[in-house]
PDB file of C-alpha atoms in Angstrom:
ATOM      1  CA  PRO A 870      54.117  79.331 -18.124  1.00 37.00           C
ATOM      2  CA  ALA A 871      53.675  78.333 -21.730  1.00 36.00           C
ATOM      3  CA  PRO A 872      56.136  78.962 -24.566  1.00 38.00           C
ATOM      4  CA  ALA A 873      54.978  81.682 -26.911  1.00 38.00           C
ATOM      5  CA  ARG A 874      54.418  81.175 -30.613  1.00 38.00           C
ATOM      6  CA  ALA A 875      55.139  83.795 -33.209  1.00 38.00           C
ATOM      7  CA  ASP A 876      51.732  83.383 -34.840  1.00 41.00           C
ATOM      8  CA  SER A 877      49.324  85.588 -32.869  1.00 51.00           C
ATOM      9  CA  LEU A 878      46.204  83.745 -34.015  1.00 53.00           C
ATOM     10  CA  GLY A 879      47.750  80.397 -33.158  1.00 56.00           C
ATOM     11  CA  LEU A 880      48.763  81.627 -29.740  1.00 55.00           C
ATOM     12  CA  ARG A 881      45.316  83.004 -28.982  1.00 56.00           C
ATOM     13  CA  ASN A 882      43.745  79.728 -30.085  1.00 60.00           C
ATOM     14  CA  THR A 883      46.135  77.854 -27.779  1.00 58.00           C
ATOM     15  CA  TRP A 884      45.177  79.948 -24.777  1.00 57.00           C
ATOM     16  CA  ARG A 885      41.449  80.332 -25.479  1.00 60.00           C
ATOM     17  CA  PRO A 886      40.353  76.927 -24.067  1.00 61.00           C
ATOM     18  CA  THR A 887      42.661  77.429 -21.100  1.00 58.00           C
ATOM     19  CA  ALA A 888      41.126  80.829 -20.407  1.00 57.00           C
ATOM     20  CA  THR A 889      37.651  79.314 -20.642  1.00 58.00           C
ATOM     21  CA  ARG A 890      38.503  76.728 -17.995  1.00 56.00           C
ATOM     22  CA  LEU A 891      39.954  79.408 -15.748  1.00 54.00           C
ATOM     23  CA  GLN A 892      36.776  81.490 -15.821  1.00 54.00           C
ATOM     24  CA  ALA A 893      35.481  79.482 -12.879  1.00 51.00           C
ATOM     25  CA  THR A 894      38.378  80.567 -10.634  1.00 54.00           C
ATOM     26  CA  SER A 895      38.610  83.689  -8.483  1.00 57.00           C
ATOM     27  CA  LEU A 896      42.265  84.258  -9.389  1.00 65.00           C
ATOM     28  CA  ARG A 897      43.897  86.622 -11.856  1.00 74.00           C
ATOM     29  CA  TRP A 898      46.455  85.135 -14.204  1.00 80.00           C
ATOM     30  CA  PHE A 899      49.661  86.090 -16.004  1.00 85.00           C
ATOM     31  CA  PRO A 900      50.039  83.940 -19.129  1.00 86.00           C
ATOM     32  CA  ALA A 901      53.767  83.610 -19.785  1.00 88.00           C
ATOM     33  CA  ILE A 902      56.230  83.834 -22.623  1.00 90.00           C
ATOM     34  CA  THR A 903      59.394  81.752 -22.346  1.00 91.00           C
ATOM     35  CA  LEU A 904      62.282  83.741 -23.792  1.00 91.00           C
ATOM     36  CA  ALA A 905      64.377  80.653 -24.470  1.00 87.00           C
ATOM     37  CA  GLN A 906      61.612  79.136 -26.625  1.00 86.00           C
ATOM     38  CA  LEU A 907      60.591  82.132 -28.709  1.00 85.00           C
ATOM     39  CA  ARG A 908      60.465  81.393 -32.421  1.00 77.00           C
ATOM     40  CA  ALA A 909      59.563  83.480 -35.430  1.00 66.00           C
ATOM     41  CA  GLU A 910      58.542  82.633 -38.950  1.00 55.00           C
ATOM     42  CA  GLY A 911      61.206  83.599 -41.440  1.00 50.00           C
ATOM     43  CA  GLU A 912      64.229  83.026 -39.217  1.00 50.00           C
ATOM     44  CA  ARG A 913      67.303  83.401 -41.337  1.00 48.00           C
ATOM     45  CA  GLY A 914      69.941  80.744 -41.647  1.00 42.00           C
ATOM     46  CA  GLY A 915      67.709  77.690 -41.440  1.00 40.00           C
ATOM     47  CA  GLY A 916      68.224  76.885 -37.771  1.00 41.00           C
ATOM     48  CA  GLY A 917      68.225  80.546 -36.870  1.00 43.00           C
ATOM     49  CA  GLU A 918      72.029  80.967 -36.699  1.00 44.00           C
ATOM     50  CA  GLY A 919      71.739  84.295 -38.498  1.00 47.00           C
ATOM     51  CA  THR A 920      69.587  85.699 -35.684  1.00 83.00           C
ATOM     52  CA  ARG A 921      71.646  84.474 -32.711  1.00 91.00           C
ATOM     53  CA  GLU A 922      73.857  86.530 -30.483  1.00 94.00           C
ATOM     54  CA  LEU A 923      77.632  86.106 -30.517  1.00 95.00           C
ATOM     55  CA  ASP A 924      79.561  85.808 -27.279  1.00 94.00           C
ATOM     56  CA  LEU A 925      82.819  87.474 -26.294  1.00 93.00           C
ATOM     57  CA  ARG A 926      84.801  84.915 -28.332  1.00 94.00           C
ATOM     58  CA  GLY A 927      82.658  85.428 -31.403  1.00 94.00           C
ATOM     59  CA  ASP A 928      80.928  82.056 -31.012  1.00 94.00           C
ATOM     60  CA  THR A 929      77.177  81.619 -31.481  1.00 91.00           C
ATOM     61  CA  ALA A 930      75.255  82.056 -28.225  1.00 90.00           C
ATOM     62  CA  ALA A 931      71.998  80.364 -27.228  1.00 86.00           C
ATOM     63  CA  VAL A 932      69.960  83.574 -27.354  1.00 90.00           C
ATOM     64  CA  TRP A 933      68.456  85.835 -29.976  1.00 92.00           C
ATOM     65  CA  CYS A 934      70.491  88.638 -31.511  1.00 94.00           C
ATOM     66  CA  ALA A 935      69.071  91.247 -29.142  1.00 95.00           C
ATOM     67  CA  LEU A 936      68.772  94.196 -31.531  1.00 96.00           C
ATOM     68  CA  ASP A 937      67.847  92.228 -34.637  1.00 94.00           C
ATOM     69  CA  SER A 938      64.524  93.626 -35.857  1.00 92.00           C
ATOM     70  CA  LEU A 939      63.307  90.072 -36.595  1.00 90.00           C
ATOM     71  CA  PHE A 940      63.465  89.250 -32.898  1.00 93.00           C
ATOM     72  CA  TRP A 941      61.250  92.185 -31.958  1.00 94.00           C
ATOM     73  CA  ARG A 942      58.990  92.261 -35.017  1.00 91.00           C
ATOM     74  CA  GLY A 943      58.659  88.525 -35.637  1.00 90.00           C
ATOM     75  CA  ALA A 944      58.876  86.933 -32.185  1.00 91.00           C
ATOM     76  CA  LEU A 945      58.613  89.113 -29.077  1.00 93.00           C
ATOM     77  CA  ARG A 946      56.062  91.663 -30.311  1.00 94.00           C
ATOM     78  CA  PRO A 947      53.469  89.195 -31.709  1.00 92.00           C
ATOM     79  CA  ALA A 948      53.755  86.968 -28.639  1.00 91.00           C
ATOM     80  CA  TYR A 949      53.134  89.901 -26.295  1.00 93.00           C
ATOM     81  CA  ARG A 950      50.301  91.240 -28.464  1.00 92.00           C
ATOM     82  CA  ALA A 951      48.548  87.884 -28.556  1.00 88.00           C
ATOM     83  CA  LEU A 952      48.624  87.506 -24.787  1.00 88.00           C
ATOM     84  CA  ALA A 953      47.734  91.156 -24.192  1.00 88.00           C
ATOM     85  CA  ARG A 954      44.563  90.664 -26.228  1.00 84.00           C
ATOM     86  CA  LEU A 955      43.493  87.875 -23.877  1.00 78.00           C
ATOM     87  CA  GLY A 956      42.920  90.467 -21.185  1.00 63.00           C
ATOM     88  CA  GLY A 957      41.447  93.114 -23.459  1.00 61.00           C
ATOM     89  CA  GLY A 958      37.779  92.171 -23.085  1.00 57.00           C
ATOM     90  CA  ARG A 959      35.618  92.866 -20.087  1.00 51.00           C
ATOM     91  CA  ARG A 960      35.401  89.269 -18.827  1.00 53.00           C
ATOM     92  CA  ALA A 961      38.956  88.456 -19.855  1.00 51.00           C
ATOM     93  CA  GLY A 962      40.204  91.583 -18.095  1.00 52.00           C
ATOM     94  CA  ASP A 963      38.920  90.196 -14.807  1.00 63.00           C
ATOM     95  CA  LEU A 964      40.883  87.014 -15.487  1.00 74.00           C
ATOM     96  CA  VAL A 965      44.178  88.020 -17.141  1.00 78.00           C
ATOM     97  CA  ALA A 966      46.061  90.642 -15.130  1.00 85.00           C
ATOM     98  CA  GLY A 967      49.138  90.880 -17.314  1.00 91.00           C
ATOM     99  CA  VAL A 968      51.829  89.105 -19.285  1.00 93.00           C
ATOM    100  CA  ALA A 969      54.925  87.449 -17.816  1.00 94.00           C
ATOM    101  CA  LEU A 970      58.263  86.837 -19.509  1.00 95.00           C
ATOM    102  CA  ASP A 971      60.560  84.076 -18.269  1.00 93.00           C
ATOM    103  CA  LEU A 972      64.073  85.520 -18.646  1.00 93.00           C
ATOM    104  CA  ASP A 973      66.026  82.380 -17.767  1.00 90.00           C
ATOM    105  CA  VAL A 974      68.088  81.104 -20.685  1.00 86.00           C
ATOM    106  CA  ALA A 975      70.914  78.611 -20.958  1.00 74.00           C
ATOM    107  CA  ASP A 976      74.655  79.253 -20.877  1.00 72.00           C
ATOM    108  CA  GLY A 977      74.628  82.645 -19.222  1.00 75.00           C
ATOM    109  CA  GLY A 978      72.206  84.253 -21.653  1.00 84.00           C
ATOM    110  CA  TYR A 979      73.119  87.801 -22.560  1.00 93.00           C
ATOM    111  CA  ALA A 980      75.698  88.312 -19.799  1.00 89.00           C
ATOM    112  CA  ALA A 981      78.629  87.403 -22.053  1.00 87.00           C
ATOM    113  CA  ALA A 982      76.947  88.170 -25.373  1.00 94.00           C
ATOM    114  CA  GLY A 983      76.188  91.240 -27.459  1.00 95.00           C
ATOM    115  CA  PHE A 984      78.436  90.989 -30.498  1.00 97.00           C
ATOM    116  CA  CYS A 985      76.211  89.798 -33.331  1.00 95.00           C
ATOM    117  CA  ASP A 986      76.238  92.266 -36.241  1.00 95.00           C
ATOM    118  CA  ALA A 987      72.905  93.955 -35.502  1.00 95.00           C
ATOM    119  CA  THR A 988      73.621  94.435 -31.803  1.00 97.00           C
ATOM    120  CA  TYR A 989      77.263  95.413 -32.298  1.00 97.00           C
ATOM    121  CA  HIS A 990      76.660  98.000 -35.009  1.00 97.00           C
ATOM    122  CA  GLU A 991      73.792  99.661 -33.167  1.00 97.00           C
ATOM    123  CA  GLY A 992      75.830  99.687 -29.980  1.00 97.00           C
ATOM    124  CA  LEU A 993      78.758 101.314 -31.751  1.00 97.00           C
ATOM    125  CA  ARG A 994      76.581 104.068 -33.208  1.00 96.00           C
ATOM    126  CA  ALA A 995      75.191 104.789 -29.751  1.00 96.00           C
ATOM    127  CA  LEU A 996      78.723 105.407 -28.436  1.00 95.00           C
ATOM    128  CA  GLY A 997      78.811 108.656 -30.421  1.00 93.00           C
ATOM    129  CA  HIS A 998      82.282 108.371 -31.977  1.00 93.00           C
ATOM    130  CA  ASP A 999      83.071 110.122 -35.254  1.00 94.00           C
ATOM    131  CA  SER A1000      82.214 108.259 -38.419  1.00 94.00           C
ATOM    132  CA  ALA A1001      85.785 107.189 -39.151  1.00 95.00           C
ATOM    133  CA  GLU A1002      86.321 105.611 -35.718  1.00 94.00           C
ATOM    134  CA  THR A1003      82.883 103.978 -35.831  1.00 95.00           C
ATOM    135  CA  ALA A1004      83.703 102.519 -39.252  1.00 96.00           C
ATOM    136  CA  ARG A1005      87.039 101.136 -38.012  1.00 96.00           C
ATOM    137  CA  LEU A1006      85.387  99.442 -35.050  1.00 96.00           C
ATOM    138  CA  ALA A1007      82.511  98.178 -37.190  1.00 96.00           C
ATOM    139  CA  ALA A1008      84.928  96.445 -39.553  1.00 97.00           C
ATOM    140  CA  LEU A1009      86.356  94.246 -36.811  1.00 97.00           C
ATOM    141  CA  PRO A1010      85.608  90.503 -37.069  1.00 96.00           C
ATOM    142  CA  PRO A1011      83.410  89.083 -34.281  1.00 96.00           C
ATOM    143  CA  ALA A1012      86.258  87.228 -32.573  1.00 96.00           C
ATOM    144  CA  VAL A1013      88.098  90.448 -31.629  1.00 97.00           C
ATOM    145  CA  ARG A1014      85.200  92.830 -30.943  1.00 97.00           C
ATOM    146  CA  TYR A1015      85.040  92.196 -27.210  1.00 97.00           C
ATOM    147  CA  ASP A1016      88.814  92.392 -26.671  1.00 97.00           C
ATOM    148  CA  THR A1017      89.068  95.615 -28.670  1.00 97.00           C
ATOM    149  CA  LEU A1018      86.327  97.366 -26.702  1.00 97.00           C
ATOM    150  CA  LEU A1019      87.885  96.126 -23.460  1.00 96.00           C
ATOM    151  CA  GLU A1020      91.375  97.341 -24.389  1.00 96.00           C
ATOM    152  CA  ARG A1021      90.038 100.765 -25.373  1.00 95.00           C
ATOM    153  CA  GLY A1022      88.065 101.166 -22.176  1.00 96.00           C
ATOM    154  CA  LEU A1023      84.754 101.197 -24.036  1.00 96.00           C
ATOM    155  CA  LEU A1024      83.145  98.035 -22.733  1.00 96.00           C
ATOM    156  CA  GLY A1025      81.224  99.643 -19.864  1.00 95.00           C
ATOM    157  CA  ARG A1026      79.838 102.377 -22.097  1.00 96.00           C
ATOM    158  CA  TYR A1027      78.999  99.790 -24.733  1.00 97.00           C
ATOM    159  CA  ASP A1028      76.938  97.706 -22.289  1.00 96.00           C
ATOM    160  CA  GLU A1029      75.174 100.865 -21.075  1.00 96.00           C
ATOM    161  CA  ALA A1030      74.359 101.756 -24.677  1.00 97.00           C
ATOM    162  CA  LEU A1031      72.914  98.291 -25.327  1.00 97.00           C
ATOM    163  CA  GLU A1032      70.779  98.498 -22.187  1.00 97.00           C
ATOM    164  CA  ARG A1033      69.487 101.902 -23.306  1.00 97.00           C
ATOM    165  CA  LEU A1034      68.674 100.658 -26.809  1.00 98.00           C
ATOM    166  CA  VAL A1035      66.787  97.635 -25.459  1.00 98.00           C
ATOM    167  CA  ALA A1036      64.913  99.906 -23.037  1.00 98.00           C
ATOM    168  CA  GLN A1037      63.827 102.160 -25.909  1.00 97.00           C
ATOM    169  CA  ARG A1038      62.416  99.232 -27.851  1.00 98.00           C
ATOM    170  CA  ALA A1039      60.759  97.804 -24.736  1.00 98.00           C
ATOM    171  CA  ALA A1040      59.147 101.157 -23.931  1.00 98.00           C
ATOM    172  CA  THR A1041      57.744 101.376 -27.456  1.00 97.00           C
ATOM    173  CA  LEU A1042      56.321  97.858 -27.162  1.00 97.00           C
ATOM    174  CA  ARG A1043      54.889  98.623 -23.722  1.00 97.00           C
ATOM    175  CA  ALA A1044      53.090 101.699 -25.057  1.00 97.00           C
ATOM    176  CA  GLU A1045      51.622  99.655 -27.892  1.00 96.00           C
ATOM    177  CA  LEU A1046      50.426  96.924 -25.541  1.00 95.00           C
ATOM    178  CA  ARG A1047      48.888  99.424 -23.124  1.00 93.00           C
ATOM    179  CA  ARG A1048      46.875 100.843 -26.023  1.00 92.00           C
ATOM    180  CA  LEU A1049      45.458  97.352 -26.562  1.00 89.00           C
ATOM    181  CA  ASN A1050      44.778  96.953 -22.840  1.00 89.00           C
ATOM    182  CA  PRO A1051      45.333 100.028 -20.623  1.00 90.00           C
ATOM    183  CA  ASP A1052      45.251  97.947 -17.420  1.00 89.00           C
ATOM    184  CA  LEU A1053      47.847  95.415 -18.551  1.00 92.00           C
ATOM    185  CA  ARG A1054      50.706  94.742 -16.124  1.00 94.00           C
ATOM    186  CA  PHE A1055      54.068  93.164 -16.843  1.00 96.00           C
ATOM    187  CA  ALA A1056      55.970  90.529 -14.898  1.00 95.00           C
ATOM    188  CA  PHE A1057      59.384  88.913 -15.287  1.00 96.00           C
ATOM    189  CA  ARG A1058      60.653  85.669 -13.842  1.00 94.00           C
ATOM    190  CA  SER A1059      64.342  85.006 -13.254  1.00 92.00           C
ATOM    191  CA  ALA A1060      65.927  82.578 -10.802  1.00 87.00           C
ATOM    192  CA  ARG A1061      68.622  85.187 -10.141  1.00 89.00           C
ATOM    193  CA  ALA A1062      68.024  88.909  -9.953  1.00 89.00           C
ATOM    194  CA  PRO A1063      68.612  90.202 -13.504  1.00 92.00           C
ATOM    195  CA  SER A1064      71.924  91.955 -14.037  1.00 92.00           C
ATOM    196  CA  ASP A1065      72.749  91.620 -17.742  1.00 95.00           C
ATOM    197  CA  TRP A1066      72.208  94.549 -20.114  1.00 96.00           C
ATOM    198  CA  PHE A1067      69.376  92.891 -22.017  1.00 97.00           C
ATOM    199  CA  SER A1068      67.268  91.972 -18.971  1.00 96.00           C
ATOM    200  CA  LEU A1069      67.888  95.359 -17.362  1.00 96.00           C
ATOM    201  CA  GLY A1070      66.868  97.066 -20.585  1.00 97.00           C
ATOM    202  CA  LEU A1071      63.597  95.133 -20.640  1.00 97.00           C
ATOM    203  CA  LEU A1072      62.848  95.945 -16.990  1.00 97.00           C
ATOM    204  CA  ARG A1073      63.661  99.596 -17.575  1.00 97.00           C
ATOM    205  CA  GLY A1074      61.550  99.896 -20.696  1.00 98.00           C
ATOM    206  CA  PHE A1075      58.514  98.037 -19.365  1.00 98.00           C
ATOM    207  CA  SER A1076      58.440  99.742 -15.949  1.00 97.00           C
ATOM    208  CA  ALA A1077      57.302 103.171 -14.820  1.00 95.00           C
ATOM    209  CA  ALA A1078      57.163 104.924 -11.460  1.00 94.00           C
ATOM    210  CA  ASP A1079      53.375 104.638 -11.408  1.00 93.00           C
ATOM    211  CA  ALA A1080      53.311 101.107 -12.844  1.00 94.00           C
ATOM    212  CA  PRO A1081      56.280  99.029 -11.650  1.00 96.00           C
ATOM    213  CA  VAL A1082      56.906  95.614 -13.127  1.00 96.00           C
ATOM    214  CA  PHE A1083      56.687  92.451 -11.054  1.00 95.00           C
ATOM    215  CA  LEU A1084      59.899  90.496 -10.596  1.00 95.00           C
ATOM    216  CA  TRP A1085      59.589  86.858  -9.503  1.00 93.00           C
ATOM    217  CA  THR A1086      62.964  85.579  -8.375  1.00 91.00           C
ATOM    218  CA  ARG A1087      64.611  83.192  -5.933  1.00 89.00           C
ATOM    219  CA  GLU A1088      67.011  85.805  -4.597  1.00 89.00           C
ATOM    220  CA  ARG A1089      66.489  86.238  -0.862  1.00 86.00           C
ATOM    221  CA  ARG A1090      68.068  89.665  -0.333  1.00 87.00           C
ATOM    222  CA  VAL A1091      67.016  92.272  -2.867  1.00 90.00           C
ATOM    223  CA  ARG A1092      66.368  95.613  -1.091  1.00 89.00           C
ATOM    224  CA  GLU A1093      69.797  97.038  -1.916  1.00 91.00           C
ATOM    225  CA  LEU A1094      69.502  95.770  -5.462  1.00 91.00           C
ATOM    226  CA  LEU A1095      66.049  97.310  -5.921  1.00 92.00           C
ATOM    227  CA  ALA A1096      67.409 100.670  -4.732  1.00 93.00           C
ATOM    228  CA  HIS A1097      70.117 100.333  -7.381  1.00 94.00           C
ATOM    229  CA  TYR A1098      67.427  99.559  -9.955  1.00 94.00           C
ATOM    230  CA  ARG A1099      65.429 102.653  -9.013  1.00 94.00           C
ATOM    231  CA  ALA A1100      68.522 104.828  -9.373  1.00 93.00           C
ATOM    232  CA  ARG A1101      68.740 103.792 -13.014  1.00 90.00           C
ATOM    233  CA  GLY A1102      65.035 104.225 -13.755  1.00 94.00           C
ATOM    234  CA  ILE A1103      63.865 100.649 -13.146  1.00 96.00           C
ATOM    235  CA  PHE A1104      60.782 100.305 -10.952  1.00 97.00           C
ATOM    236  CA  VAL A1105      60.125  96.842  -9.536  1.00 95.00           C
ATOM    237  CA  LEU A1106      57.877  95.027  -7.070  1.00 94.00           C
ATOM    238  CA  SER A1107      59.674  91.832  -6.103  1.00 93.00           C
ATOM    239  CA  ALA A1108      58.407  88.446  -4.948  1.00 90.00           C
ATOM    240  CA  VAL A1109      60.541  85.602  -3.645  1.00 89.00           C
ATOM    241  CA  GLY A1110      60.025  82.034  -4.819  1.00 86.00           C
ATOM    242  CA  LEU A1111      59.197  79.541  -2.050  1.00 81.00           C
ATOM    243  CA  THR A1112      58.996  75.776  -2.538  1.00 77.00           C
ATOM    244  CA  PRO A1113      56.588  74.534   0.182  1.00 72.00           C
ATOM    245  CA  GLU A1114      57.906  70.991   0.361  1.00 71.00           C
ATOM    246  CA  ARG A1115      61.412  72.247   1.105  1.00 73.00           C
ATOM    247  CA  ILE A1116      60.297  74.391   4.045  1.00 73.00           C
ATOM    248  CA  ALA A1117      60.022  72.914   7.540  1.00 75.00           C
ATOM    249  CA  PRO A1118      56.792  73.788   9.414  1.00 70.00           C
ATOM    250  CA  ASN A1119      58.687  75.832  12.008  1.00 74.00           C
ATOM    251  CA  ASP A1120      60.336  77.929   9.302  1.00 75.00           C
ATOM    252  CA  TRP A1121      57.141  79.456   7.924  1.00 71.00           C
ATOM    253  CA  PRO A1122      56.810  82.229  10.550  1.00 72.00           C
ATOM    254  CA  ARG A1123      60.403  83.350   9.898  1.00 77.00           C
ATOM    255  CA  LEU A1124      59.651  83.611   6.207  1.00 81.00           C
ATOM    256  CA  GLN A1125      57.182  86.432   6.787  1.00 80.00           C
ATOM    257  CA  ARG A1126      59.963  88.981   7.044  1.00 81.00           C
ATOM    258  CA  LEU A1127      61.605  87.637   3.894  1.00 85.00           C
ATOM    259  CA  ALA A1128      58.376  87.731   1.902  1.00 85.00           C
ATOM    260  CA  PHE A1129      56.875  90.990   3.158  1.00 85.00           C
ATOM    261  CA  VAL A1130      59.837  93.128   4.279  1.00 86.00           C
ATOM    262  CA  GLU A1131      62.746  92.148   2.079  1.00 87.00           C
ATOM    263  CA  HIS A1132      60.338  91.462  -0.779  1.00 90.00           C
ATOM    264  CA  ASP A1133      56.862  92.687  -1.663  1.00 89.00           C
ATOM    265  CA  GLY A1134      55.354  89.208  -1.614  1.00 87.00           C
ATOM    266  CA  PHE A1135      56.049  85.629  -2.635  1.00 85.00           C
ATOM    267  CA  TRP A1136      55.326  83.163  -5.413  1.00 83.00           C
ATOM    268  CA  LEU A1137      55.105  79.389  -5.503  1.00 75.00           C
ATOM    269  CA  PRO A1138      57.029  77.561  -8.258  1.00 69.00           C
ATOM    270  CA  TRP A1139      54.242  75.093  -8.935  1.00 59.00           C
ATOM    271  CA  GLY A1140      56.115  72.901 -11.404  1.00 57.00           C
ATOM    272  CA  GLU A1141      59.059  72.372  -9.043  1.00 54.00           C
ATOM    273  CA  THR A1142      57.181  70.621  -6.244  1.00 50.00           C
ATOM    274  CA  ALA A1143      57.524  66.858  -5.863  1.00 47.00           C
ATOM    275  CA  ARG A1144      53.772  66.475  -6.024  1.00 55.00           C
ATOM    276  CA  PRO A1145      50.986  68.866  -7.063  1.00 57.00           C
ATOM    277  CA  LEU A1146      49.384  70.837  -4.256  1.00 56.00           C
ATOM    278  CA  SER A1147      45.635  70.716  -3.801  1.00 59.00           C
ATOM    279  CA  ALA A1148      43.742  73.985  -3.604  1.00 57.00           C
ATOM    280  CA  ASP A1149      43.126  73.389   0.116  1.00 58.00           C
ATOM    281  CA  SER A1150      46.800  72.726   0.828  1.00 63.00           C
ATOM    282  CA  LEU A1151      47.836  75.788  -1.129  1.00 62.00           C
ATOM    283  CA  GLY A1152      45.317  77.908   0.736  1.00 66.00           C
ATOM    284  CA  ARG A1153      46.614  76.712   4.111  1.00 69.00           C
ATOM    285  CA  LEU A1154      50.196  77.530   3.152  1.00 67.00           C
ATOM    286  CA  ILE A1155      49.272  81.019   2.022  1.00 68.00           C
ATOM    287  CA  ARG A1156      47.281  81.713   5.185  1.00 70.00           C
ATOM    288  CA  ARG A1157      50.161  80.442   7.320  1.00 68.00           C
ATOM    289  CA  LEU A1158      52.603  82.818   5.657  1.00 68.00           C
ATOM    290  CA  ALA A1159      50.237  85.775   5.700  1.00 64.00           C
ATOM    291  CA  ARG A1160      49.402  85.620   9.436  1.00 61.00           C
TER     292      ARG A1160
END
């Protein structure tokens, strides 16, 4: 994976020589965006403090303000568009299968966040209260927003509203990207199965019954979770991460059930191995697991 840049031309220029070198392979690739490293020109507040989420205490979180238009317009959208264009041509389409987004972020990500002004005010409007009640809640300072919603029994509905709003934006972006490249697929990487409102909103918006997203995770047991996803309109094909050097030779046959029954396949976290695998070694491992 490579961190995405906000500048579409710059991103395409970064990937173009890489794509040229990959033309000689027989593989299809998912160039990746790293959520934690997304940047956009014109971030407010110098270091971007004005575009960051606030956590349940009202402190600045280490993630973008999820419903800030700058995040979507100035960071996520141009990064996706730049990588989608890599697979838009005939030759490139045989090389680039889709775009991946690495969801892992520091300090819990969006799980305990969602109270920056843009996110909070949109979430409140989606709750459907009358204008007077919405105004009273909107006037609350960040430090008491979480506690107030919790005390009033609104926190669950609030998180559901945020997930729905993220899904709407993700679906709009997906439709735009599929116009650029109708065959484009979408993948998401997360060490743990996503459960926060932001990640679930992305999965929901980017997936469809006839075009599920790929989820690359390290979770071993996911069938029950995937059924829960489907019940809320999230369609996923899952793959489990396997680190070859941590697997004893006798364990490989037992991993077949994990990879092809519990999951829909497997992935190899290349950068986490103690030493790079040669193409021959990688091929042998794949054949051993696929027997």
